[in-house]
mmCIF file of C-alpha atoms in Angstrom:
data_model
loop_
_atom_site.group_PDB
_atom_site.id
_atom_site.type_symbol
_atom_site.label_atom_id
_atom_site.label_comp_id
_atom_site.label_asym_id
_atom_site.label_seq_id
_atom_site.Cartn_x
_atom_site.Cartn_y
_atom_site.Cartn_z
ATOM 1 C CA MET I 51 15.286 -54.127 46.479
ATOM 2 C CA ARG I 52 12.579 -52.421 44.415
ATOM 3 C CA ARG I 53 10.266 -52.188 47.398
ATOM 4 C CA ALA I 54 13.040 -50.592 49.430
ATOM 5 C CA LEU I 55 13.631 -47.897 46.802
ATOM 6 C CA LEU I 56 9.904 -47.103 46.533
ATOM 7 C CA SER I 57 9.683 -46.795 50.314
ATOM 8 C CA ALA I 58 12.644 -44.410 50.331
ATOM 9 C CA PHE I 59 11.144 -42.189 47.633
ATOM 10 C CA ALA I 60 7.809 -42.065 49.457
ATOM 11 C CA ALA I 61 9.522 -41.076 52.678
ATOM 12 C CA LEU I 62 11.404 -38.263 50.940
ATOM 13 C CA ALA I 63 8.216 -36.950 49.360
ATOM 14 C CA LEU I 64 6.378 -36.910 52.689
ATOM 15 C CA THR I 65 9.319 -35.193 54.334
ATOM 16 C CA GLY I 66 9.426 -32.448 51.648
ATOM 17 C CA ALA I 67 5.702 -31.828 51.962
ATOM 18 C CA ALA I 68 5.961 -31.545 55.717
ATOM 19 C CA LEU I 69 8.840 -29.065 55.459
ATOM 20 C CA ALA I 70 6.954 -26.918 52.949
ATOM 21 C CA GLU I 71 3.865 -26.878 55.166
ATOM 22 C CA ARG I 72 5.982 -25.943 58.160
ATOM 23 C CA ALA I 73 7.764 -23.104 56.222
ATOM 24 C CA ALA I 74 4.583 -21.446 54.950
ATOM 25 C CA PRO I 75 2.623 -19.796 57.765
ATOM 26 C CA PRO I 76 -1.152 -20.192 57.853
ATOM 27 C CA VAL I 77 -3.187 -17.611 55.976
ATOM 28 C CA ASP I 78 -4.750 -16.295 59.139
ATOM 29 C CA GLN I 79 -1.271 -15.594 60.560
ATOM 30 C CA VAL I 80 -0.198 -13.221 57.692
ATOM 31 C CA PRO I 81 0.385 -9.735 59.132
ATOM 32 C CA LEU I 82 -2.607 -7.523 58.370
ATOM 33 C CA ALA I 83 -0.329 -4.545 57.666
ATOM 34 C CA ILE I 84 0.740 -6.146 54.425
ATOM 35 C CA VAL I 85 -2.799 -6.348 52.981
ATOM 36 C CA PRO I 86 -3.449 -2.585 52.660
ATOM 37 C CA VAL I 87 -0.054 -2.113 51.029
ATOM 38 C CA VAL I 88 -0.806 -4.721 48.344
ATOM 39 C CA ALA I 89 -4.220 -3.255 47.705
ATOM 40 C CA GLU I 90 -2.755 0.220 47.491
ATOM 41 C CA VAL I 91 -0.170 -0.885 44.927
ATOM 42 C CA GLU I 92 -2.799 -2.637 42.796
ATOM 43 C CA GLU I 93 -4.964 0.475 42.780
ATOM 44 C CA ALA I 94 -2.096 2.739 41.828
ATOM 45 C CA ALA I 95 -0.667 0.424 39.168
ATOM 46 C CA PRO I 96 -2.928 1.455 36.258
ATOM 47 C CA ALA I 97 -1.987 5.131 36.699
ATOM 48 C CA GLU I 98 1.721 4.410 36.844
ATOM 49 C CA SER I 99 3.972 4.649 33.848
ATOM 50 C CA ASN I 100 5.949 1.640 32.761
ATOM 51 C CA ALA I 101 9.128 3.093 34.293
ATOM 52 C CA GLU I 102 7.417 3.807 37.635
ATOM 53 C CA ARG I 103 5.875 0.374 37.737
ATOM 54 C CA ALA I 104 9.314 -1.154 37.213
ATOM 55 C CA LYS I 105 10.279 0.299 40.621
ATOM 56 C CA THR I 106 7.111 -0.484 42.584
ATOM 57 C CA GLN I 107 6.398 -3.828 40.898
ATOM 58 C CA PRO I 108 9.567 -5.122 39.252
ATOM 59 C CA GLY I 109 8.830 -7.367 36.283
ATOM 60 C CA ASN I 110 5.101 -6.589 36.187
ATOM 61 C CA ASN I 111 4.459 -5.442 32.588
ATOM 62 C CA ALA I 112 0.969 -6.933 32.428
ATOM 63 C CA PRO I 113 -0.928 -3.580 32.534
ATOM 64 C CA PHE I 114 1.224 -2.202 29.711
ATOM 65 C CA TRP I 115 0.720 -5.158 27.375
ATOM 66 C CA ARG I 116 -2.943 -5.410 28.346
ATOM 67 C CA ALA I 117 -3.419 -1.830 27.203
ATOM 68 C CA VAL I 118 -1.466 -2.566 24.023
ATOM 69 C CA ARG I 119 -3.656 -5.571 23.295
ATOM 70 C CA ASN I 120 -6.739 -3.416 23.823
ATOM 71 C CA TRP I 121 -5.367 -1.086 21.088
ATOM 72 C CA SER I 122 -5.517 1.933 23.360
ATOM 73 C CA PRO I 123 -2.849 4.587 22.675
ATOM 74 C CA GLN I 124 -0.012 4.682 25.183
ATOM 75 C CA PRO I 125 1.036 8.281 25.885
ATOM 76 C CA ASP I 126 4.381 7.213 27.324
ATOM 77 C CA THR I 127 5.326 5.057 24.333
ATOM 78 C CA THR I 128 6.039 5.743 20.671
ATOM 79 C CA SER I 129 6.489 3.559 17.623
ATOM 80 C CA ALA I 130 8.292 4.133 14.337
ATOM 81 C CA VAL I 131 4.995 5.159 12.729
ATOM 82 C CA ARG I 132 4.631 8.884 12.225
ATOM 83 C CA GLY I 133 1.480 10.913 12.758
ATOM 84 C CA ILE I 134 -1.565 10.150 14.843
ATOM 85 C CA GLU I 135 -0.718 6.451 15.124
ATOM 86 C CA SER I 136 2.678 6.959 16.728
ATOM 87 C CA THR I 137 1.346 5.743 20.108
ATOM 88 C CA VAL I 138 -0.478 2.676 18.692
ATOM 89 C CA LEU I 139 1.768 -0.375 18.863
ATOM 90 C CA ILE I 140 -0.668 -3.097 17.765
ATOM 91 C CA GLN I 141 -3.512 -2.609 15.295
ATOM 92 C CA PRO I 142 -7.066 -3.829 15.906
ATOM 93 C CA PHE I 143 -8.362 -7.175 14.669
ATOM 94 C CA VAL I 144 -9.607 -7.358 11.065
ATOM 95 C CA GLN I 145 -10.114 -9.987 8.392
ATOM 96 C CA TYR I 146 -8.883 -9.129 4.909
ATOM 97 C CA PRO I 147 -9.908 -11.340 1.954
ATOM 98 C CA GLY I 148 -7.745 -14.431 2.251
ATOM 99 C CA SER I 149 -6.643 -13.880 5.852
ATOM 100 C CA ARG I 150 -7.760 -15.063 9.266
ATOM 101 C CA PHE I 151 -9.392 -12.803 11.852
ATOM 102 C CA THR I 152 -6.292 -11.349 13.467
ATOM 103 C CA THR I 153 -4.457 -8.067 13.938
ATOM 104 C CA ALA I 154 -4.382 -5.907 10.817
ATOM 105 C CA GLY I 155 -0.625 -6.175 10.413
ATOM 106 C CA GLU I 156 -0.687 -9.963 10.608
ATOM 107 C CA ALA I 157 -3.713 -10.111 8.271
ATOM 108 C CA TRP I 158 -1.850 -8.012 5.687
ATOM 109 C CA ARG I 159 1.192 -10.281 6.023
ATOM 110 C CA GLN I 160 -0.932 -13.374 5.443
ATOM 111 C CA VAL I 161 -2.508 -11.916 2.294
ATOM 112 C CA ARG I 162 0.872 -10.867 0.937
ATOM 113 C CA ASN I 163 2.795 -14.045 1.720
ATOM 114 C CA GLN I 164 0.062 -16.621 1.145
ATOM 115 C CA TRP I 165 -1.744 -15.114 -1.853
ATOM 116 C CA ILE I 166 -0.074 -12.204 -3.649
ATOM 117 C CA ILE I 167 3.486 -13.561 -3.695
ATOM 118 C CA PRO I 168 2.843 -17.216 -4.690
ATOM 119 C CA TYR I 169 -0.088 -16.677 -7.048
ATOM 120 C CA GLY I 170 1.329 -13.469 -8.519
ATOM 121 C CA SER I 171 4.642 -15.113 -9.341
ATOM 122 C CA ALA I 172 2.814 -18.147 -10.736
ATOM 123 C CA LEU I 173 0.702 -15.960 -13.018
ATOM 124 C CA LEU I 174 3.708 -14.077 -14.378
ATOM 125 C CA GLY I 175 5.609 -17.319 -14.844
ATOM 126 C CA ILE I 176 2.716 -18.918 -16.726
ATOM 127 C CA VAL I 177 2.382 -15.894 -19.026
ATOM 128 C CA VAL I 178 6.100 -15.842 -19.827
ATOM 129 C CA LEU I 179 6.096 -19.593 -20.434
ATOM 130 C CA ALA I 180 3.041 -19.368 -22.700
ATOM 131 C CA ILE I 181 4.655 -16.598 -24.752
ATOM 132 C CA ALA I 182 7.886 -18.589 -25.058
ATOM 133 C CA LEU I 183 6.015 -21.712 -26.182
ATOM 134 C CA PHE I 184 3.977 -19.731 -28.698
ATOM 135 C CA HIS I 185 7.088 -18.111 -30.150
ATOM 136 C CA TRP I 186 8.837 -21.469 -30.311
ATOM 137 C CA ARG I 187 5.973 -23.175 -32.117
ATOM 138 C CA LYS I 188 4.706 -20.368 -34.347
ATOM 139 C CA GLY I 189 7.440 -17.760 -34.544
ATOM 140 C CA PRO I 190 6.914 -14.118 -35.547
ATOM 141 C CA ILE I 191 3.562 -13.231 -37.087
ATOM 142 C CA GLY I 192 3.273 -11.783 -40.570
ATOM 143 C CA GLN I 193 5.504 -11.354 -43.583
ATOM 144 C CA GLU I 194 8.300 -8.949 -44.377
ATOM 145 C CA ALA I 195 6.527 -6.295 -46.436
ATOM 146 C CA ASN I 196 8.640 -4.194 -48.792
ATOM 147 C CA SER I 197 6.370 -2.550 -51.334
ATOM 148 C CA GLY I 198 8.260 0.733 -51.193
ATOM 149 C CA HIS I 199 5.164 2.691 -50.199
ATOM 150 C CA ALA I 200 5.061 4.025 -46.634
ATOM 151 C CA ILE I 201 2.056 4.931 -44.517
ATOM 152 C CA GLU I 202 2.341 6.960 -41.347
ATOM 153 C CA ARG I 203 1.035 4.983 -38.387
ATOM 154 C CA PHE I 204 2.235 7.077 -35.429
ATOM 155 C CA THR I 205 3.104 10.755 -35.220
ATOM 156 C CA TYR I 206 6.111 12.123 -33.361
ATOM 157 C CA PHE I 207 3.964 13.106 -30.391
ATOM 158 C CA GLU I 208 2.281 9.684 -30.227
ATOM 159 C CA ARG I 209 5.632 7.927 -30.256
ATOM 160 C CA ALA I 210 7.064 10.246 -27.606
ATOM 161 C CA ALA I 211 4.067 9.645 -25.331
ATOM 162 C CA HIS I 212 4.250 5.895 -25.861
ATOM 163 C CA TRP I 213 8.008 5.605 -25.214
ATOM 164 C CA ALA I 214 7.851 7.807 -22.101
ATOM 165 C CA ASN I 215 5.102 5.586 -20.718
ATOM 166 C CA ALA I 216 6.925 2.410 -21.796
ATOM 167 C CA PHE I 217 10.138 3.530 -20.095
ATOM 168 C CA ALA I 218 8.320 4.343 -16.854
ATOM 169 C CA PHE I 219 6.419 1.051 -16.973
ATOM 170 C CA CYS I 220 9.599 -1.006 -17.454
ATOM 171 C CA VAL I 221 11.330 0.712 -14.511
ATOM 172 C CA LEU I 222 8.303 0.167 -12.282
ATOM 173 C CA ALA I 223 7.848 -3.437 -13.407
ATOM 174 C CA VAL I 224 11.487 -4.428 -12.886
ATOM 175 C CA SER I 225 11.761 -2.676 -9.531
ATOM 176 C CA GLY I 226 8.414 -4.077 -8.380
ATOM 177 C CA ILE I 227 9.390 -7.634 -9.331
ATOM 178 C CA VAL I 228 12.699 -7.333 -7.483
ATOM 179 C CA MET I 229 11.073 -5.888 -4.365
ATOM 180 C CA ALA I 230 8.280 -8.490 -4.311
ATOM 181 C CA PHE I 231 9.979 -11.634 -5.576
ATOM 182 C CA GLY I 232 13.691 -10.811 -5.585
ATOM 183 C CA LYS I 233 14.530 -12.520 -2.313
ATOM 184 C CA PHE I 234 13.474 -15.838 -3.809
ATOM 185 C CA PHE I 235 15.485 -15.794 -7.058
ATOM 186 C CA LEU I 236 17.985 -12.913 -6.805
ATOM 187 C CA LEU I 237 19.121 -12.889 -3.180
ATOM 188 C CA PRO I 238 20.715 -16.371 -3.334
ATOM 189 C CA LEU I 239 22.672 -15.326 -6.445
ATOM 190 C CA ILE I 240 24.142 -11.948 -5.460
ATOM 191 C CA GLY I 241 24.115 -12.124 -1.649
ATOM 192 C CA GLY I 242 22.518 -9.994 1.022
ATOM 193 C CA THR I 243 24.693 -6.872 0.726
ATOM 194 C CA ALA I 244 24.337 -6.442 -3.031
ATOM 195 C CA PHE I 245 20.649 -7.323 -2.887
ATOM 196 C CA GLY I 246 20.097 -4.761 -0.129
ATOM 197 C CA TRP I 247 21.745 -1.959 -2.111
ATOM 198 C CA LEU I 248 19.928 -2.991 -5.288
ATOM 199 C CA SER I 249 16.559 -3.126 -3.544
ATOM 200 C CA TYR I 250 17.083 0.295 -1.987
ATOM 201 C CA ALA I 251 18.085 1.822 -5.346
ATOM 202 C CA LEU I 252 15.141 0.244 -7.149
ATOM 203 C CA LYS I 253 12.715 1.290 -4.419
ATOM 204 C CA THR I 254 13.922 4.883 -4.768
ATOM 205 C CA ALA I 255 13.582 4.685 -8.556
ATOM 206 C CA HIS I 256 10.103 3.176 -8.129
ATOM 207 C CA ASN I 257 8.963 6.104 -5.992
ATOM 208 C CA ILE I 258 10.453 8.693 -8.362
ATOM 209 C CA VAL I 259 9.253 7.184 -11.644
ATOM 210 C CA GLY I 260 5.753 6.466 -10.311
ATOM 211 C CA PRO I 261 4.440 10.035 -10.785
ATOM 212 C CA LEU I 262 6.028 10.135 -14.262
ATOM 213 C CA PHE I 263 4.138 6.973 -15.135
ATOM 214 C CA ALA I 264 0.898 8.532 -13.910
ATOM 215 C CA VAL I 265 1.343 11.627 -16.082
ATOM 216 C CA SER I 266 2.443 9.664 -19.170
ATOM 217 C CA LEU I 267 -0.455 7.227 -18.734
ATOM 218 C CA LEU I 268 -2.886 10.121 -18.764
ATOM 219 C CA ILE I 269 -1.284 11.516 -21.932
ATOM 220 C CA VAL I 270 -1.359 8.102 -23.620
ATOM 221 C CA PHE I 271 -5.035 7.688 -22.811
ATOM 222 C CA PHE I 272 -6.152 10.975 -24.360
ATOM 223 C CA THR I 273 -3.766 10.551 -27.299
ATOM 224 C CA PHE I 274 -5.092 7.162 -28.421
ATOM 225 C CA VAL I 275 -8.649 7.104 -27.071
ATOM 226 C CA GLN I 276 -10.205 8.194 -30.367
ATOM 227 C CA SER I 277 -8.792 5.184 -32.238
ATOM 228 C CA ASN I 278 -9.771 2.698 -29.504
ATOM 229 C CA TRP I 279 -13.538 3.083 -29.427
ATOM 230 C CA PRO I 280 -15.201 -0.353 -29.789
ATOM 231 C CA ARG I 281 -16.607 -1.247 -33.200
ATOM 232 C CA ARG I 282 -18.824 -3.988 -34.561
ATOM 233 C CA GLU I 283 -15.869 -5.663 -36.286
ATOM 234 C CA ASP I 284 -14.157 -6.160 -32.917
ATOM 235 C CA ILE I 285 -16.637 -8.903 -32.036
ATOM 236 C CA THR I 286 -15.541 -10.929 -35.062
ATOM 237 C CA TRP I 287 -11.907 -10.363 -34.145
ATOM 238 C CA LEU I 288 -12.439 -11.574 -30.579
ATOM 239 C CA ARG I 289 -14.492 -14.576 -31.676
ATOM 240 C CA ASN I 290 -11.618 -15.742 -33.876
ATOM 241 C CA ALA I 291 -8.837 -14.567 -31.523
ATOM 242 C CA GLY I 292 -7.664 -12.309 -34.318
ATOM 243 C CA GLY I 293 -6.710 -15.313 -36.403
ATOM 244 C CA LEU I 294 -3.762 -15.827 -34.088
ATOM 245 C CA PHE I 295 -3.971 -19.600 -34.314
ATOM 246 C CA GLY I 296 -5.197 -19.698 -37.899
ATOM 247 C CA GLY I 297 -3.653 -18.900 -41.215
ATOM 248 C CA LYS I 298 -4.945 -15.362 -41.749
ATOM 249 C CA GLU I 299 -5.543 -12.339 -39.565
ATOM 250 C CA VAL I 300 -9.045 -11.000 -39.033
ATOM 251 C CA PRO I 301 -9.470 -7.531 -40.648
ATOM 252 C CA SER I 302 -9.377 -4.663 -38.170
ATOM 253 C CA HIS I 303 -9.184 -0.908 -38.045
ATOM 254 C CA ARG I 304 -6.182 1.081 -36.786
ATOM 255 C CA PHE I 305 -6.186 -0.905 -33.545
ATOM 256 C CA ASN I 306 -7.612 -4.401 -33.338
ATOM 257 C CA ALA I 307 -9.789 -5.719 -30.506
ATOM 258 C CA GLY I 308 -6.807 -7.185 -28.672
ATOM 259 C CA GLU I 309 -5.095 -3.805 -28.574
ATOM 260 C CA LYS I 310 -8.342 -2.235 -27.409
ATOM 261 C CA VAL I 311 -8.570 -4.734 -24.536
ATOM 262 C CA VAL I 312 -5.074 -3.715 -23.498
ATOM 263 C CA PHE I 313 -6.041 -0.049 -23.792
ATOM 264 C CA TRP I 314 -9.308 -0.139 -21.838
ATOM 265 C CA GLY I 315 -8.439 -2.940 -19.427
ATOM 266 C CA GLY I 316 -4.751 -2.225 -18.928
ATOM 267 C CA VAL I 317 -4.241 1.488 -19.509
ATOM 268 C CA LEU I 318 -7.532 2.802 -18.147
ATOM 269 C CA LEU I 319 -8.814 0.288 -15.562
ATOM 270 C CA LEU I 320 -5.681 -1.319 -14.137
ATOM 271 C CA GLY I 321 -3.631 1.799 -14.800
ATOM 272 C CA SER I 322 -6.024 3.932 -12.766
ATOM 273 C CA ILE I 323 -5.980 1.442 -9.889
ATOM 274 C CA VAL I 324 -2.181 1.150 -9.920
ATOM 275 C CA VAL I 325 -1.684 4.913 -10.085
ATOM 276 C CA GLY I 326 -4.283 5.699 -7.409
ATOM 277 C CA SER I 327 -2.978 3.136 -4.922
ATOM 278 C CA GLY I 328 0.608 4.079 -5.758
ATOM 279 C CA LEU I 329 -0.026 7.733 -4.973
ATOM 280 C CA VAL I 330 -1.416 6.656 -1.594
ATOM 281 C CA LEU I 331 1.704 4.563 -0.918
ATOM 282 C CA ASP I 332 3.866 7.510 -1.992
ATOM 283 C CA ARG I 333 1.919 9.646 0.499
ATOM 284 C CA LEU I 334 0.909 12.087 -2.229
ATOM 285 C CA ILE I 335 -2.853 12.118 -1.515
ATOM 286 C CA PRO I 336 -3.445 14.995 0.941
ATOM 287 C CA SER I 337 -7.060 14.068 1.762
ATOM 288 C CA VAL I 338 -6.214 10.551 2.997
ATOM 289 C CA ALA I 339 -5.285 10.040 6.665
ATOM 290 C CA LEU I 340 -2.560 7.576 5.620
ATOM 291 C CA LEU I 341 -3.083 5.272 8.586
ATOM 292 C CA ARG I 342 -1.408 1.886 8.636
ATOM 293 C CA SER I 343 -4.679 0.273 7.613
ATOM 294 C CA ASP I 344 -4.917 2.636 4.619
ATOM 295 C CA MET I 345 -1.389 1.776 3.540
ATOM 296 C CA GLN I 346 -1.993 -1.968 3.941
ATOM 297 C CA VAL I 347 -5.147 -1.914 1.829
ATOM 298 C CA ALA I 348 -3.445 0.320 -0.752
ATOM 299 C CA HIS I 349 -0.492 -2.058 -0.936
ATOM 300 C CA MET I 350 -2.674 -5.129 -1.488
ATOM 301 C CA VAL I 351 -4.714 -3.373 -4.177
ATOM 302 C CA HIS I 352 -1.558 -1.973 -5.783
ATOM 303 C CA ALA I 353 0.189 -5.341 -5.860
ATOM 304 C CA VAL I 354 -2.750 -7.253 -7.339
ATOM 305 C CA ALA I 355 -3.450 -4.624 -10.009
ATOM 306 C CA ALA I 356 0.258 -4.331 -10.875
ATOM 307 C CA VAL I 357 0.650 -8.104 -11.350
ATOM 308 C CA LEU I 358 -2.433 -8.226 -13.589
ATOM 309 C CA MET I 359 -1.169 -5.223 -15.533
ATOM 310 C CA MET I 360 2.251 -6.799 -16.089
ATOM 311 C CA ALA I 361 0.643 -10.060 -17.215
ATOM 312 C CA LEU I 362 -1.592 -8.193 -19.683
ATOM 313 C CA PHE I 363 1.179 -5.941 -21.004
ATOM 314 C CA ALA I 364 3.557 -8.892 -21.448
ATOM 315 C CA GLY I 365 1.593 -10.007 -24.506
ATOM 316 C CA HIS I 366 1.491 -6.451 -25.831
ATOM 317 C CA ILE I 367 5.250 -6.092 -25.436
ATOM 318 C CA TYR I 368 5.861 -9.421 -27.136
ATOM 319 C CA ILE I 369 3.685 -8.600 -30.178
ATOM 320 C CA GLY I 370 5.168 -5.112 -30.399
ATOM 321 C CA THR I 371 8.780 -6.310 -30.424
ATOM 322 C CA ILE I 372 9.630 -9.800 -31.691
ATOM 323 C CA GLY I 373 6.153 -11.289 -31.998
ATOM 324 C CA MET I 374 5.099 -9.445 -35.163
ATOM 325 C CA ARG I 375 7.333 -8.471 -38.047
ATOM 326 C CA GLY I 376 7.354 -4.732 -38.607
ATOM 327 C CA ALA I 377 5.485 -3.807 -35.400
ATOM 328 C CA TYR I 378 8.522 -2.445 -33.564
ATOM 329 C CA ARG I 379 9.597 -0.458 -36.627
ATOM 330 C CA ALA I 380 6.202 1.228 -36.673
ATOM 331 C CA MET I 381 6.634 2.626 -33.168
ATOM 332 C CA ARG I 382 10.310 3.388 -33.714
ATOM 333 C CA ASP I 383 10.069 5.237 -37.043
ATOM 334 C CA GLY I 384 6.367 6.019 -37.235
ATOM 335 C CA ASP I 385 5.861 4.528 -40.708
ATOM 336 C CA VAL I 386 4.702 1.108 -41.866
ATOM 337 C CA ASP I 387 4.826 -0.486 -45.271
ATOM 338 C CA GLU I 388 1.648 -0.541 -47.323
ATOM 339 C CA GLY I 389 1.768 -4.344 -47.383
ATOM 340 C CA TRP I 390 2.038 -4.453 -43.582
ATOM 341 C CA ALA I 391 -1.041 -2.243 -43.210
ATOM 342 C CA ARG I 392 -2.989 -4.414 -45.654
ATOM 343 C CA GLU I 393 -2.019 -7.619 -43.852
ATOM 344 C CA HIS I 394 -2.539 -6.620 -40.212
ATOM 345 C CA HIS I 395 -5.074 -3.775 -40.325
ATOM 346 C CA ALA I 396 -7.023 -4.254 -43.534
ATOM 347 C CA LEU I 397 -9.997 -2.041 -42.578
ATOM 348 C CA TRP I 398 -7.685 0.802 -41.590
ATOM 349 C CA TYR I 399 -5.868 0.435 -44.908
ATOM 350 C CA GLU I 400 -9.163 0.502 -46.824
ATOM 351 C CA ASP I 401 -10.202 3.729 -45.100
ATOM 352 C CA ILE I 402 -6.872 5.286 -46.106
ATOM 353 C CA CYS I 403 -7.321 4.193 -49.709
ATOM 354 C CA LYS I 404 -10.848 5.652 -49.773
ATOM 355 C CA GLY I 405 -9.601 8.953 -48.370
ATOM 356 C CA LYS I 406 -11.490 8.661 -45.060
ATOM 357 C CA ILE I 407 -8.205 8.766 -43.151
ATOM 358 C CA SER I 408 -5.135 10.737 -44.109
ATOM 359 C CA ALA I 409 -2.117 8.636 -44.983
ATOM 360 C CA ARG I 410 0.154 11.212 -43.355
ATOM 361 C CA ARG I 411 -0.651 13.649 -40.570
ATOM 362 C CA THR I 412 2.816 15.171 -40.278
ATOM 363 C CA GLU I 413 5.362 16.305 -42.819
ATOM 364 C CA ARG I 414 7.864 13.655 -43.760
ATOM 365 C CA PRO I 415 11.483 14.194 -44.767
ATOM 366 C CA PRO I 416 11.869 14.863 -48.483
ATOM 367 C CA SER I 417 14.133 11.821 -48.904
ATOM 368 C CA ARG I 418 11.273 9.440 -48.140
ATOM 369 C CA GLU I 419 8.247 8.812 -50.346
ATOM 370 C CA THR I 420 4.625 8.653 -49.314
ATOM 371 C CA VAL I 421 2.442 6.900 -51.836
ATOM 372 C CA VAL I 422 -0.804 5.061 -51.224
ATOM 373 C CA ARG I 423 -2.265 2.996 -53.974
ATOM 374 C CA GLY I 424 -6.002 2.690 -54.168
#
């Protein structure tokens, strides 16, 4: 039975091959009139538009996509990109740090999805967890000082500059976190519609508040730069981590070494990078061509610097609010207690007692007393 079936299948296969050979005429019998026509179409194809080629060679889009792959502009096509790149559909091959050698758009996507998003979120999560563990184990730093003698720590202008910059930073940080990481933790909670509206609103706020942050950052820098110059005592403070894990704080001037690291590393260095790349993304730099490659590089630089800035400022925000007793009151009211100054900034307090620094730079309300004991 098996042999009979195999014989039948073999006969059918031979029959089909014979029919196919009989249906296809020999090559030498193809009419010669057809050959010039084919050659003529192939020669004319490169000059044809995609619409014309659809009539002469239906379904043949190979020349179009070959030109796209070669990154040559297509005059009869446009993309959503404005400007000189409106006719470029696919970018050339590049290799960004952390990506493979591929088209620029795909390389940017790999850097964002495989490096910035996972490692950026991990860094922020580790910082928040470390702060929470520190607060749980150690609690607020310092004692409640109530000597009845007030010292002016921040003037009205200094507080206004700080709070304007702090407000802008918080808006940018929250909106940036939602835009970068929101689809992982917020989208499943509120749904696509609400998340879409929220993301659009926060993106708009991000673009509007960005220039305000740039201006306020510049004001903050020139306002506090004089008190943030490095001193010899800062080395001792850094070597002992400010006494953060010990029983007593290391003496410091008006700003300790940790605050100076935040100032020079966060405000000046990272702040300049974030602002510069943000202005490029906002299309506010007239001298830049603003090509897709420029925007991709600016986005990667902006995202990395912003994550590092948020991680650095998280500690500053913690110490300035619930991490140190009396710190928030200093920026809110401008004054600190004499005992607070002696405990946290002993060298600054000594300079005030010796008359090297004025205890008050602005007039205070008559209902409040300013006394400094030497």
